[in-house]
Coordinates of C-alpha atoms in Angstrom, one line a residue:
M1248 CA 170.0 169.0 -97.3
T1249 CA 166.4 169.5 -97.0
I1250 CA 165.2 170.9 -93.6
A1251 CA 161.4 169.9 -92.9
I1252 CA 159.1 172.6 -91.4
H1253 CA 156.4 171.5 -89.5
E1254 CA 154.2 174.2 -88.6
N1255 CA 152.5 172.9 -85.0
I1256 CA 151.1 176.2 -84.0
P1257 CA 147.8 177.1 -86.2
D1258 CA 147.6 180.5 -87.3
S1259 CA 144.1 181.9 -88.7
R1260 CA 146.0 184.9 -90.3
G1261 CA 144.1 185.9 -93.5
L1262 CA 140.7 184.2 -92.4
N1263 CA 137.6 186.2 -92.9
A1264 CA 136.2 187.1 -89.1
F1265 CA 132.6 187.3 -90.4
R1266 CA 132.8 184.0 -92.3
M1267 CA 134.5 182.1 -89.3
D1268 CA 131.4 183.2 -87.0
P1269 CA 128.6 181.4 -89.3
G1270 CA 125.7 182.4 -86.7
F1271 CA 126.5 185.9 -87.3
A1272 CA 124.2 186.3 -90.9
D1273 CA 121.7 184.2 -89.3
L1274 CA 121.4 186.5 -86.5
M1275 CA 120.6 189.6 -89.4
Q1276 CA 118.2 187.6 -90.5
I1277 CA 116.1 188.4 -86.9
Y1278 CA 117.6 191.8 -86.6
L1279 CA 117.5 193.5 -89.8
P1280 CA 114.8 193.5 -92.5
A1281 CA 115.5 191.9 -95.8
D1282 CA 116.5 195.1 -97.7
M1283 CA 118.9 196.3 -95.3
R1284 CA 120.7 193.2 -94.8
E1285 CA 121.2 192.9 -98.6
M1286 CA 122.9 196.2 -98.5
V1287 CA 124.9 195.4 -94.9
L1288 CA 125.9 191.4 -95.7
P1289 CA 128.7 192.3 -98.3
R1290 CA 129.9 195.1 -95.7
L1291 CA 130.1 193.0 -92.8
D1292 CA 131.9 190.7 -95.3
Q1293 CA 134.3 193.1 -96.5
M1294 CA 135.0 193.9 -92.5
G1295 CA 135.2 190.2 -92.2
A1296 CA 138.5 190.2 -94.3
L1297 CA 139.5 193.0 -93.2
V1298 CA 139.9 192.1 -89.6
G1299 CA 141.4 188.8 -90.1
G1300 CA 144.4 190.6 -92.3
R1301 CA 144.8 194.1 -92.9
L1302 CA 143.4 195.6 -89.8
E1303 CA 145.0 193.1 -87.4
Q1304 CA 148.4 193.6 -88.8
L1305 CA 148.0 197.6 -88.4
A1306 CA 146.5 197.1 -84.9
L1307 CA 149.5 195.2 -83.8
T1308 CA 151.9 197.8 -85.4
A1309 CA 149.8 200.6 -83.6
D1310 CA 149.9 199.0 -80.3
K1311 CA 153.4 198.4 -80.5
F1312 CA 154.0 202.3 -81.6
P1313 CA 152.1 204.5 -79.0
P1314 CA 151.1 208.4 -79.6
V1315 CA 153.6 210.7 -78.5
L1316 CA 153.1 214.1 -77.3
H1317 CA 155.0 217.2 -78.5
T1318 CA 154.9 220.4 -76.7
R1319 CA 157.0 222.6 -78.8
A1320 CA 158.4 222.4 -82.5
R1321 CA 162.1 222.6 -83.0
N1322 CA 162.7 226.3 -83.0
G1323 CA 161.2 226.2 -79.2
A1324 CA 158.0 227.8 -80.5
S1325 CA 154.6 226.4 -78.6
R1326 CA 153.3 224.0 -81.1
E1327 CA 151.2 221.1 -79.0
H1328 CA 150.2 218.2 -80.9
I1329 CA 150.1 214.3 -80.6
E1330 CA 151.9 212.3 -83.0
K1331 CA 149.9 209.3 -83.8
H1332 CA 151.7 206.6 -85.7
P1333 CA 150.5 206.0 -89.3
A1334 CA 149.0 202.5 -88.8
Y1335 CA 146.9 204.1 -86.7
V1336 CA 146.2 206.7 -88.8
E1337 CA 145.2 204.2 -91.3
L1338 CA 142.7 202.5 -88.9
E1339 CA 141.1 205.6 -88.8
R1340 CA 140.9 206.0 -92.3
Y1341 CA 139.0 202.5 -92.3
A1342 CA 136.6 203.4 -89.7
F1343 CA 135.8 207.0 -89.8
G1344 CA 136.2 207.2 -93.8
E1345 CA 136.0 203.9 -95.6
F1346 CA 133.2 202.8 -93.1
G1347 CA 131.5 205.7 -92.1
L1348 CA 130.9 204.2 -88.4
A1349 CA 130.9 207.5 -86.3
A1350 CA 128.6 209.2 -89.4
M1351 CA 125.7 206.1 -90.3
S1352 CA 123.6 207.0 -87.3
H1353 CA 123.1 210.5 -88.0
R1354 CA 123.0 211.1 -91.4
G1355 CA 122.2 209.2 -95.0
G1356 CA 124.8 208.7 -97.7
V1357 CA 127.2 206.1 -95.8
F1358 CA 127.0 202.9 -98.1
G1359 CA 124.8 205.0 -100.6
A1360 CA 121.7 204.8 -98.0
A1361 CA 118.8 207.4 -98.2
D1362 CA 118.7 208.2 -94.5
K1363 CA 120.6 207.2 -91.2
L1364 CA 120.8 203.4 -90.7
P1365 CA 119.6 201.8 -87.7
P1366 CA 122.0 201.1 -84.6
L1367 CA 122.0 197.5 -85.4
V1368 CA 124.2 198.3 -88.9
K1369 CA 126.8 200.2 -86.8
Y1370 CA 127.1 197.8 -83.6
A1371 CA 127.5 194.9 -86.2
L1372 CA 130.3 196.5 -87.9
V1373 CA 131.9 197.5 -84.6
Y1374 CA 131.6 194.1 -83.1
L1375 CA 133.9 193.1 -86.1
F1376 CA 136.0 195.9 -86.1
V1377 CA 137.1 196.0 -82.4
Q1378 CA 138.1 192.4 -83.2
A1379 CA 141.0 193.6 -84.6
E1380 CA 141.5 196.9 -83.2
F1381 CA 139.9 197.8 -79.7
G1382 CA 141.5 201.3 -79.0
L1383 CA 140.2 203.4 -81.8
C1384 CA 136.8 202.4 -80.9
C1385 CA 137.2 204.6 -78.1
P1386 CA 137.3 207.9 -80.3
L1387 CA 134.6 206.4 -82.6
S1388 CA 132.4 206.0 -80.1
M1389 CA 132.8 209.4 -78.4
T1390 CA 132.6 211.0 -81.9
D1391 CA 129.5 209.4 -82.3
S1392 CA 127.6 209.8 -79.2
L1393 CA 129.0 213.7 -79.0
T1394 CA 126.9 214.0 -82.0
R1395 CA 124.3 212.7 -80.7
T1396 CA 124.4 214.5 -77.6
L1397 CA 124.5 217.9 -79.8
V1398 CA 122.1 217.4 -82.0
K1399 CA 119.4 216.3 -78.9
F1400 CA 120.5 219.3 -76.6
G1401 CA 122.5 221.9 -78.6
S1402 CA 121.2 224.7 -80.4
D1403 CA 120.7 225.6 -83.5
E1404 CA 123.8 227.7 -84.4
L1405 CA 126.0 225.3 -82.8
V1406 CA 124.7 222.1 -84.7
K1407 CA 124.8 224.1 -87.6
R1408 CA 128.5 224.8 -87.0
Y1409 CA 129.7 221.6 -86.5
F1410 CA 127.3 218.8 -87.7
D1411 CA 128.8 218.3 -90.8
Q1412 CA 132.4 218.2 -89.9
L1413 CA 131.5 215.3 -87.1
T1414 CA 129.6 213.2 -89.2
S1415 CA 132.6 213.6 -92.4
Q1416 CA 133.8 210.7 -93.9
D1417 CA 136.6 212.9 -95.6
M1418 CA 139.6 212.5 -92.9
D1419 CA 140.8 216.1 -93.8
A1420 CA 137.7 217.6 -93.0
L1421 CA 136.6 215.2 -90.0
F1422 CA 136.0 216.8 -86.6
Q1423 CA 136.4 214.0 -84.0
G1424 CA 135.1 214.2 -80.5
A1425 CA 135.7 213.3 -76.9
M1426 CA 134.2 213.7 -73.3
F1427 CA 136.3 215.1 -70.8
M1428 CA 134.7 214.9 -67.2
T1429 CA 137.2 212.6 -64.9
E1430 CA 139.0 214.6 -62.2
Q1431 CA 141.5 213.7 -59.4
A1432 CA 138.8 213.8 -56.5
A1433 CA 135.7 213.0 -58.8
G1434 CA 136.0 209.8 -60.9
S1435 CA 132.8 207.9 -59.8
D1436 CA 131.4 211.0 -57.9
V1437 CA 130.4 213.5 -61.1
G1438 CA 128.8 215.6 -58.2
A1439 CA 132.5 216.5 -56.5
I1440 CA 133.6 217.8 -60.0
G1441 CA 135.8 221.1 -59.1
T1442 CA 135.8 222.4 -62.9
F1443 CA 134.0 225.6 -63.2
A1444 CA 132.8 228.1 -65.9
R1445 CA 132.8 231.7 -65.9
Q1446 CA 131.4 234.1 -67.8
E1447 CA 133.4 237.0 -69.1
D1448 CA 132.5 239.2 -71.7
G1449 CA 129.4 237.4 -72.9
T1450 CA 131.4 234.3 -73.3
W1451 CA 131.8 231.1 -71.0
R1452 CA 135.3 230.4 -69.8
L1453 CA 136.5 227.2 -68.4
Y1454 CA 139.0 226.8 -65.7
G1455 CA 140.2 223.5 -64.2
D1456 CA 141.9 220.5 -64.2
K1457 CA 140.6 217.0 -66.3
W1458 CA 142.4 213.8 -64.9
F1459 CA 141.8 211.6 -67.6
C1460 CA 140.8 212.2 -71.0
S1461 CA 140.6 209.6 -74.1
N1462 CA 141.4 211.4 -77.5
P1463 CA 142.6 215.2 -76.2
D1464 CA 143.3 216.3 -79.0
A1465 CA 140.1 215.7 -80.5
A1466 CA 138.7 218.8 -82.5
L1467 CA 135.7 218.9 -79.8
A1468 CA 134.7 217.6 -76.4
M1469 CA 132.0 217.8 -74.1
V1470 CA 133.1 219.0 -70.7
L1471 CA 131.0 219.2 -67.2
A1472 CA 131.8 222.0 -65.1
R1473 CA 130.1 224.5 -62.4
P1474 CA 129.1 227.7 -63.5
E1475 CA 130.2 230.5 -60.8
G1476 CA 127.7 230.4 -57.9
A1477 CA 125.9 227.0 -58.9
Q1478 CA 125.2 224.8 -56.3
D1479 CA 126.9 221.4 -54.9
G1480 CA 126.7 218.3 -56.3
T1481 CA 125.2 217.2 -59.8
R1482 CA 122.7 219.5 -60.0
G1483 CA 124.6 222.4 -60.2
L1484 CA 126.7 221.3 -63.3
S1485 CA 126.0 222.1 -66.8
L1486 CA 127.6 220.8 -70.1
F1487 CA 129.5 222.8 -72.5
L1488 CA 131.2 222.1 -75.8
L1489 CA 134.8 222.6 -75.9
P1490 CA 136.4 223.2 -79.4
R1491 CA 140.3 222.6 -79.8
V1492 CA 140.7 225.3 -82.2
L1493 CA 138.2 228.4 -81.9
P1494 CA 136.3 229.8 -85.1
D1495 CA 139.2 232.3 -85.9
G1496 CA 141.6 229.7 -86.2
S1497 CA 143.4 230.2 -83.0
G1498 CA 144.1 227.8 -80.2
N1499 CA 141.9 227.2 -77.3
A1500 CA 143.0 228.0 -73.9
Y1501 CA 143.9 225.1 -72.9
R1502 CA 147.1 221.8 -72.7
I1503 CA 147.8 218.3 -72.7
L1504 CA 150.0 218.2 -69.7
R1505 CA 151.0 214.5 -70.5
L1506 CA 149.7 211.2 -71.6
K1507 CA 148.9 208.3 -69.8
D1508 CA 151.0 205.1 -69.7
K1509 CA 148.0 202.5 -70.0
L1510 CA 147.8 198.7 -69.8
G1511 CA 146.0 198.7 -72.7
T1512 CA 144.0 200.8 -75.6
R1513 CA 147.9 201.8 -76.2
S1514 CA 147.3 203.0 -80.0
M1515 CA 144.8 205.7 -79.0
A1516 CA 145.9 208.7 -76.6
S1517 CA 144.2 209.5 -73.2
G1518 CA 145.8 212.2 -71.2
E1519 CA 145.5 215.2 -68.3
I1520 CA 144.0 218.4 -69.8
C1521 CA 144.3 221.9 -68.1
L1522 CA 141.6 224.0 -68.8
E1523 CA 142.9 227.7 -68.4
G1524 CA 140.2 230.1 -69.4
A1525 CA 139.4 228.0 -72.4
T1526 CA 136.4 229.0 -74.5
A1527 CA 133.7 227.1 -74.4
Y1528 CA 129.5 226.9 -75.4
L1529 CA 126.7 226.2 -73.3
V1530 CA 125.0 223.0 -74.4
G1531 CA 121.4 223.0 -73.4
E1532 CA 120.4 225.2 -70.0
E1533 CA 122.5 225.6 -67.2
G1534 CA 122.1 222.6 -64.2
Q1535 CA 121.0 220.2 -66.4
G1536 CA 124.7 218.9 -67.3
F1537 CA 124.6 215.9 -65.7
K1538 CA 121.2 214.6 -67.1
Q1539 CA 122.7 215.5 -70.6
M1540 CA 126.0 214.1 -70.3
A1541 CA 124.0 210.8 -69.0
D1542 CA 122.9 210.2 -72.8
M1543 CA 126.3 210.7 -74.1
I1544 CA 127.8 208.2 -71.2
N1545 CA 125.0 205.7 -72.0
M1546 CA 126.1 205.7 -75.5
S1547 CA 129.2 204.7 -74.4
R1548 CA 128.2 202.4 -72.1
L1549 CA 126.5 200.5 -74.5
A1550 CA 129.6 200.9 -76.7
N1551 CA 132.0 199.3 -74.0
G1552 CA 129.2 196.4 -74.4
V1553 CA 129.6 195.9 -78.1
R1554 CA 133.1 195.8 -78.0
S1555 CA 133.5 193.5 -75.4
A1556 CA 131.3 191.2 -77.0
G1557 CA 133.2 191.5 -79.8
L1558 CA 136.2 190.5 -77.9
M1559 CA 134.8 187.7 -76.7
R1560 CA 133.5 186.5 -79.8
R1561 CA 137.1 186.8 -81.5
S1562 CA 138.7 184.8 -78.2
V1563 CA 135.6 182.1 -79.1
N1564 CA 137.0 181.8 -82.8
E1565 CA 140.7 181.6 -82.4
A1566 CA 140.0 179.1 -79.5
L1567 CA 137.8 177.1 -82.0
F1568 CA 140.2 177.3 -84.4
I1569 CA 142.9 176.4 -82.6
A1570 CA 141.1 173.4 -80.7
R1571 CA 140.2 172.0 -84.4
N1572 CA 143.2 172.2 -85.7
R1573 CA 146.1 171.3 -83.4
T1574 CA 146.5 168.1 -81.7
A1575 CA 147.7 166.7 -78.3
F1576 CA 148.2 163.0 -76.9
G1577 CA 147.1 161.8 -80.3
K1578 CA 143.5 163.8 -80.3
R1579 CA 142.6 167.3 -81.9
L1580 CA 142.1 169.4 -78.8
I1581 CA 138.5 169.8 -79.5
D1582 CA 138.2 166.5 -78.5
L1583 CA 139.2 166.7 -75.0
P1584 CA 136.6 166.5 -72.3
L1585 CA 138.5 169.5 -70.4
M1586 CA 138.9 171.3 -73.4
R1587 CA 135.7 170.9 -74.6
R1588 CA 134.2 172.3 -71.2
Q1589 CA 136.6 175.4 -71.2
L1590 CA 135.6 175.9 -74.9
A1591 CA 131.5 175.6 -74.1
K1592 CA 131.7 178.0 -71.5
M1593 CA 133.3 180.4 -73.2
L1594 CA 131.1 180.0 -76.0
V1595 CA 128.1 180.3 -74.3
T1596 CA 129.0 183.5 -72.4
A1597 CA 130.0 185.4 -75.4
E1598 CA 126.7 184.1 -77.1
Q1599 CA 125.1 185.8 -74.2
G1600 CA 127.0 189.2 -74.8
R1601 CA 126.3 189.2 -78.2
S1602 CA 122.1 188.1 -78.0
M1603 CA 122.1 191.2 -75.1
V1604 CA 123.8 193.6 -77.2
F1605 CA 121.7 192.9 -80.3
Q1606 CA 118.6 193.4 -78.4
T1607 CA 119.5 196.5 -76.5
A1608 CA 120.3 198.0 -80.4
R1609 CA 117.0 196.7 -81.4
V1610 CA 115.3 198.3 -78.2
L1611 CA 117.5 201.2 -79.1
Q1612 CA 116.3 202.0 -82.0
E1613 CA 112.4 201.9 -80.9
A1614 CA 113.5 204.4 -78.1
D1615 CA 114.5 206.9 -80.2
A1616 CA 111.6 206.5 -82.4
G1617 CA 109.2 207.9 -79.8
D1618 CA 108.5 204.4 -77.6
A1619 CA 108.4 205.6 -74.0
Q1620 CA 108.2 202.1 -72.5
Q1621 CA 111.2 201.2 -74.9
A1622 CA 113.3 204.0 -73.6
R1623 CA 112.4 202.6 -69.9
V1624 CA 113.8 199.1 -70.9
L1625 CA 116.7 200.9 -72.9
R1626 CA 117.7 202.6 -69.0
I1627 CA 118.3 199.0 -67.4
L1628 CA 119.6 197.1 -70.6
T1629 CA 122.3 199.2 -70.9
P1630 CA 124.0 199.4 -67.5
L1631 CA 123.2 195.6 -67.2
V1632 CA 125.0 195.1 -70.4
K1633 CA 127.6 197.7 -69.3
F1634 CA 128.1 195.6 -65.8
R1635 CA 128.0 192.2 -67.0
T1636 CA 129.2 192.5 -70.4
C1637 CA 132.4 194.0 -69.9
R1638 CA 133.3 191.9 -66.7
D1639 CA 132.7 188.7 -68.7
A1640 CA 135.1 189.7 -71.4
R1641 CA 138.2 189.6 -68.7
K1642 CA 137.3 185.7 -68.1
V1643 CA 136.8 184.9 -71.5
V1644 CA 139.6 186.5 -73.3
G1645 CA 141.8 185.1 -70.4
D1646 CA 140.5 181.9 -71.2
G1647 CA 141.6 181.7 -74.9
M1648 CA 145.0 183.0 -74.2
E1649 CA 145.2 179.9 -72.3
V1650 CA 143.7 177.6 -75.3
R1651 CA 146.3 178.9 -77.4
G1652 CA 149.1 178.2 -74.8
G1653 CA 152.8 180.0 -74.5
C1654 CA 152.0 181.9 -77.9
G1655 CA 149.2 183.6 -76.2
Y1656 CA 151.6 185.1 -73.9
I1657 CA 153.8 186.3 -76.9
E1658 CA 152.9 190.4 -78.3
E1659 CA 153.3 188.6 -81.5
W1660 CA 149.9 187.2 -81.4
S1661 CA 147.0 189.5 -80.1
D1662 CA 145.9 187.6 -77.4
A1663 CA 147.9 189.4 -74.7
R1664 CA 146.8 192.7 -76.4
A1665 CA 143.2 191.9 -76.6
L1666 CA 143.3 191.1 -72.7
R1667 CA 144.7 194.0 -71.7
D1668 CA 142.0 195.9 -73.5
A1669 CA 139.3 193.7 -72.7
H1670 CA 139.7 195.2 -68.5
L1671 CA 139.2 198.6 -70.1
G1672 CA 135.3 198.0 -70.3
S1673 CA 134.6 197.6 -66.8
I1674 CA 136.6 200.7 -65.7
W1675 CA 135.8 203.6 -68.5
E1676 CA 131.9 204.9 -68.0
G1677 CA 131.7 203.7 -64.7
T1678 CA 133.3 200.5 -63.1
S1679 CA 131.5 197.6 -62.0
N1680 CA 129.8 198.5 -58.7
I1681 CA 128.9 201.9 -60.4
V1682 CA 127.1 200.4 -63.0
A1683 CA 125.4 198.2 -60.8
L1684 CA 124.0 200.7 -58.8
D1685 CA 122.9 202.4 -62.0
V1686 CA 120.7 199.1 -62.3
V1687 CA 118.8 199.7 -59.3
R1688 CA 118.9 202.8 -59.8
A1689 CA 117.1 202.6 -62.8
V1690 CA 114.6 200.2 -60.9
R1691 CA 114.1 202.5 -57.7
R1692 CA 113.7 205.9 -59.7
E1693 CA 112.3 205.1 -63.3
D1694 CA 110.2 201.5 -62.9
A1695 CA 112.7 200.2 -65.6
L1696 CA 112.2 196.7 -64.2
S1697 CA 108.6 196.8 -65.0
A1698 CA 109.3 197.9 -68.4
L1699 CA 111.7 195.5 -69.1
S1700 CA 110.1 192.3 -67.5
A1701 CA 107.0 193.5 -70.2
H1702 CA 109.3 193.5 -72.5
I1703 CA 110.8 189.7 -71.8
K1704 CA 107.2 188.4 -71.7
G1705 CA 106.7 189.6 -74.9
L1706 CA 109.7 187.7 -76.4
I1707 CA 108.4 184.6 -74.3
E1708 CA 105.1 184.6 -75.9
E1709 CA 106.4 185.1 -79.3
T1710 CA 108.9 182.4 -78.5
E1711 CA 106.4 180.2 -77.2
D1712 CA 104.2 180.7 -80.3
G1713 CA 106.6 178.7 -82.6
L1714 CA 108.4 176.2 -79.9
G1715 CA 105.3 175.6 -77.4
P1716 CA 105.4 176.5 -73.3
Q1717 CA 108.8 177.6 -71.7
P1718 CA 108.1 177.5 -68.1
D1719 CA 111.8 177.3 -67.2
L1720 CA 112.7 180.4 -68.9
A1721 CA 109.6 182.6 -67.5
D1722 CA 110.2 181.4 -63.8
R1723 CA 114.1 181.9 -64.0
F1724 CA 113.4 185.4 -65.2
A1725 CA 110.3 186.1 -62.8
R1726 CA 112.6 184.5 -60.0
A1727 CA 115.8 187.0 -60.9
A1728 CA 113.5 190.1 -61.3
E1729 CA 112.0 189.4 -58.0
M1730 CA 115.6 189.2 -56.0
L1731 CA 116.5 192.3 -58.1
D1732 CA 113.3 194.5 -57.1
D1733 CA 113.8 193.5 -53.4
V1734 CA 117.5 194.6 -53.5
A1735 CA 116.2 198.3 -55.2
Q1736 CA 113.6 198.8 -52.6
S1737 CA 116.0 197.7 -49.4
R1738 CA 118.7 199.7 -48.6
D1739 CA 120.0 196.9 -46.7
R1740 CA 120.8 194.5 -49.6
E1741 CA 123.2 196.9 -51.3
A1742 CA 125.8 194.3 -51.2
D1743 CA 124.0 192.0 -53.2
T1744 CA 123.5 194.4 -55.9
R1745 CA 125.9 193.2 -58.6
Q1746 CA 124.6 188.9 -57.3
A1747 CA 120.9 190.5 -58.7
A1748 CA 122.2 192.4 -61.9
S1749 CA 124.1 189.2 -63.0
A1750 CA 120.8 187.1 -62.5
V1751 CA 118.5 189.5 -64.4
Y1752 CA 121.4 189.7 -67.2
N1753 CA 121.2 185.9 -67.4
A1754 CA 117.8 185.2 -67.5
S1755 CA 117.4 188.2 -69.9
S1756 CA 120.0 186.5 -72.1
A1757 CA 118.2 182.9 -71.8
V1758 CA 115.0 184.5 -73.1
I1759 CA 116.6 186.3 -75.7
M1760 CA 118.5 183.7 -77.2
A1761 CA 115.1 181.0 -77.0
W1762 CA 113.8 184.0 -78.9
E1763 CA 116.3 184.5 -81.7
G1764 CA 116.4 180.8 -82.0
A1765 CA 112.5 180.9 -82.6
R1766 CA 112.6 183.5 -84.9
L1767 CA 115.4 181.5 -86.7
A1768 CA 113.5 178.1 -86.8
R1769 CA 110.9 180.0 -89.2
A1770 CA 113.9 180.7 -91.6
T1771 CA 115.6 178.8 -94.2
N1772 CA 119.2 177.7 -94.0
S1773 CA 119.3 178.5 -90.6
H1774 CA 121.1 177.0 -87.6
A1775 CA 118.0 177.6 -84.9
G1776 CA 118.9 175.0 -82.7
D1777 CA 122.4 176.6 -81.7
R1778 CA 120.3 179.7 -79.7
L1779 CA 118.1 177.0 -78.0
K1780 CA 120.6 175.1 -76.3
L1781 CA 122.6 178.0 -75.7
A1782 CA 119.4 179.3 -73.8
E1783 CA 119.3 175.9 -72.2
A1784 CA 123.3 176.2 -70.9
V1785 CA 122.7 179.6 -69.4
L1786 CA 119.6 177.9 -67.1
R1787 CA 121.5 175.0 -66.6
H1788 CA 125.1 176.4 -65.6
K1789 CA 124.2 180.6 -64.2
L1790 CA 120.7 179.9 -63.1
S1791 CA 120.1 176.9 -61.3
S1792 CA 121.5 175.4 -57.9
R1793 CA 123.9 172.3 -58.2
D1794 CA 126.2 170.1 -56.2
P1795 CA 129.7 171.7 -56.4
L1796 CA 130.8 167.8 -55.1
A1797 CA 129.4 166.0 -57.9
G1798 CA 129.9 165.6 -61.5
N1799 CA 127.0 165.9 -64.3
E1800 CA 127.2 163.9 -67.3
R1801 CA 124.3 166.3 -68.8
N1802 CA 126.7 168.9 -68.6
D1803 CA 129.3 166.7 -71.0
A1804 CA 126.9 166.0 -73.4
L1805 CA 125.6 169.8 -73.6
D1806 CA 129.3 170.9 -74.4
R1807 CA 129.5 168.0 -77.1
E1808 CA 126.4 169.5 -78.6
L1809 CA 127.1 172.9 -78.3
L1810 CA 130.6 172.3 -80.0
D1811 CA 129.2 169.8 -82.5
Q1812 CA 126.7 172.8 -83.4
E1813 CA 129.5 175.0 -84.1
D1814 CA 131.5 173.0 -86.2
R1815 CA 128.4 172.0 -88.1
A1816 CA 127.9 175.6 -89.1
A1817 CA 131.3 176.2 -89.6
N1818 CA 131.5 173.4 -92.0
S1819 CA 128.7 174.4 -94.1
I1820 CA 130.0 177.6 -95.0

């Protein structure tokens, strides 16, 4: 007797994540010059294929078998090490080795390029990689940002000693990086750090406990500590480079006390560190540690935004695939009005995140090239992205799980893992409140809002050159900027900080997506209308007043247009 097997649960396993997202290649026409695009597109396609297959399976396995801390050898000898599952080690090989994601921003040679690659290349690849594996992206980001901070502030001797290992694609030679900052009494209040540094025989030694240290067995870590006798608060802190193993091959004087049992990022180790006179090297000048560490933190914040944007797009890809390929009540799910509304809201929010992080990568490249104005734009865009994109990911990824239904709650699929991981972005490198307050600090202390306003004005002018007047875009951004400035200048309006930051994020994203649409309108074989409709949806749903007790047929029509465009784009692949 033959038993018919009905595969009612759509499964996207094996599909290329890059090709499932047709707007991705279009955006590369905007953000990368033609010669760079020719080199990068095959790599994005390669990464997309891995994400839909090999990397996804490795990530599922690594999540089920978290790292284990061993403190002794079997004969009782003190031999501390973290055992990582082979699946995680293979993920490391792809990220650090094959794709050189921690190296490409610092040296030439990755993908055969003569020089280091622009930030957008790295972030585009990470945007894809995170759709399979989130946990490893933390060590990846910290290695990348530690190298940047070391080169920027460290002595020539330190850079010469460690640069090649930090940027190696040889897994046997690679030095991974970490950041040890958080303490029990000093989480967001960095000025309360109690770890202290003492000079002993001309060598700096660190003493104290660090409470939450991801990648705790990294070869190198940046550590904030207070030299003995230094003033209280952040002005008394200095930045130190802490090696795991000293130049003579002996282990440094610090211990991993235990590993954290975390909600998400379970594939990657996070632990508690006890510094017991550990040898460390001063980075830059004494008393400048907080300012120097801020550079590393800001790069990690931007990386958090990229990862959150990638998680959202993964959920959108999966939800669209399910909705197109599953039927209920005699119809495809995507043809049901409530499902269309849910999918459209997910899509708009995810695309906001992508446009914001890609535009920030563009600004970062200009700031690093010496553009002081763009450095101020970067100063405000980074916390805006960290604040809003990371919060939005929690909702979008949760909605994606719901579209899959009961299977989404089962750990055989990645929806539950993605949801657990999505909550991380709003906590690490500053919680939502702390980062929203940093937006205000950038406005009040560094006049960053005027720089952003000038940048947005330039984007609107470019948009209008191709599409005609855009009064709604200009008006919404102006009003959002005015609100944020009022909040920043008034100590009595702190409670409005998140609302004001969200308004500027939404208004900026609408402008950026319209600018992308205008740029795409000049390109061939593009889907320019997608970005314009997305911008319209942001203006309508997130920056306009509406009666919560009234329906709106215009929203229904816009939902259909957005999803029809996604279908047309997907069918054109």
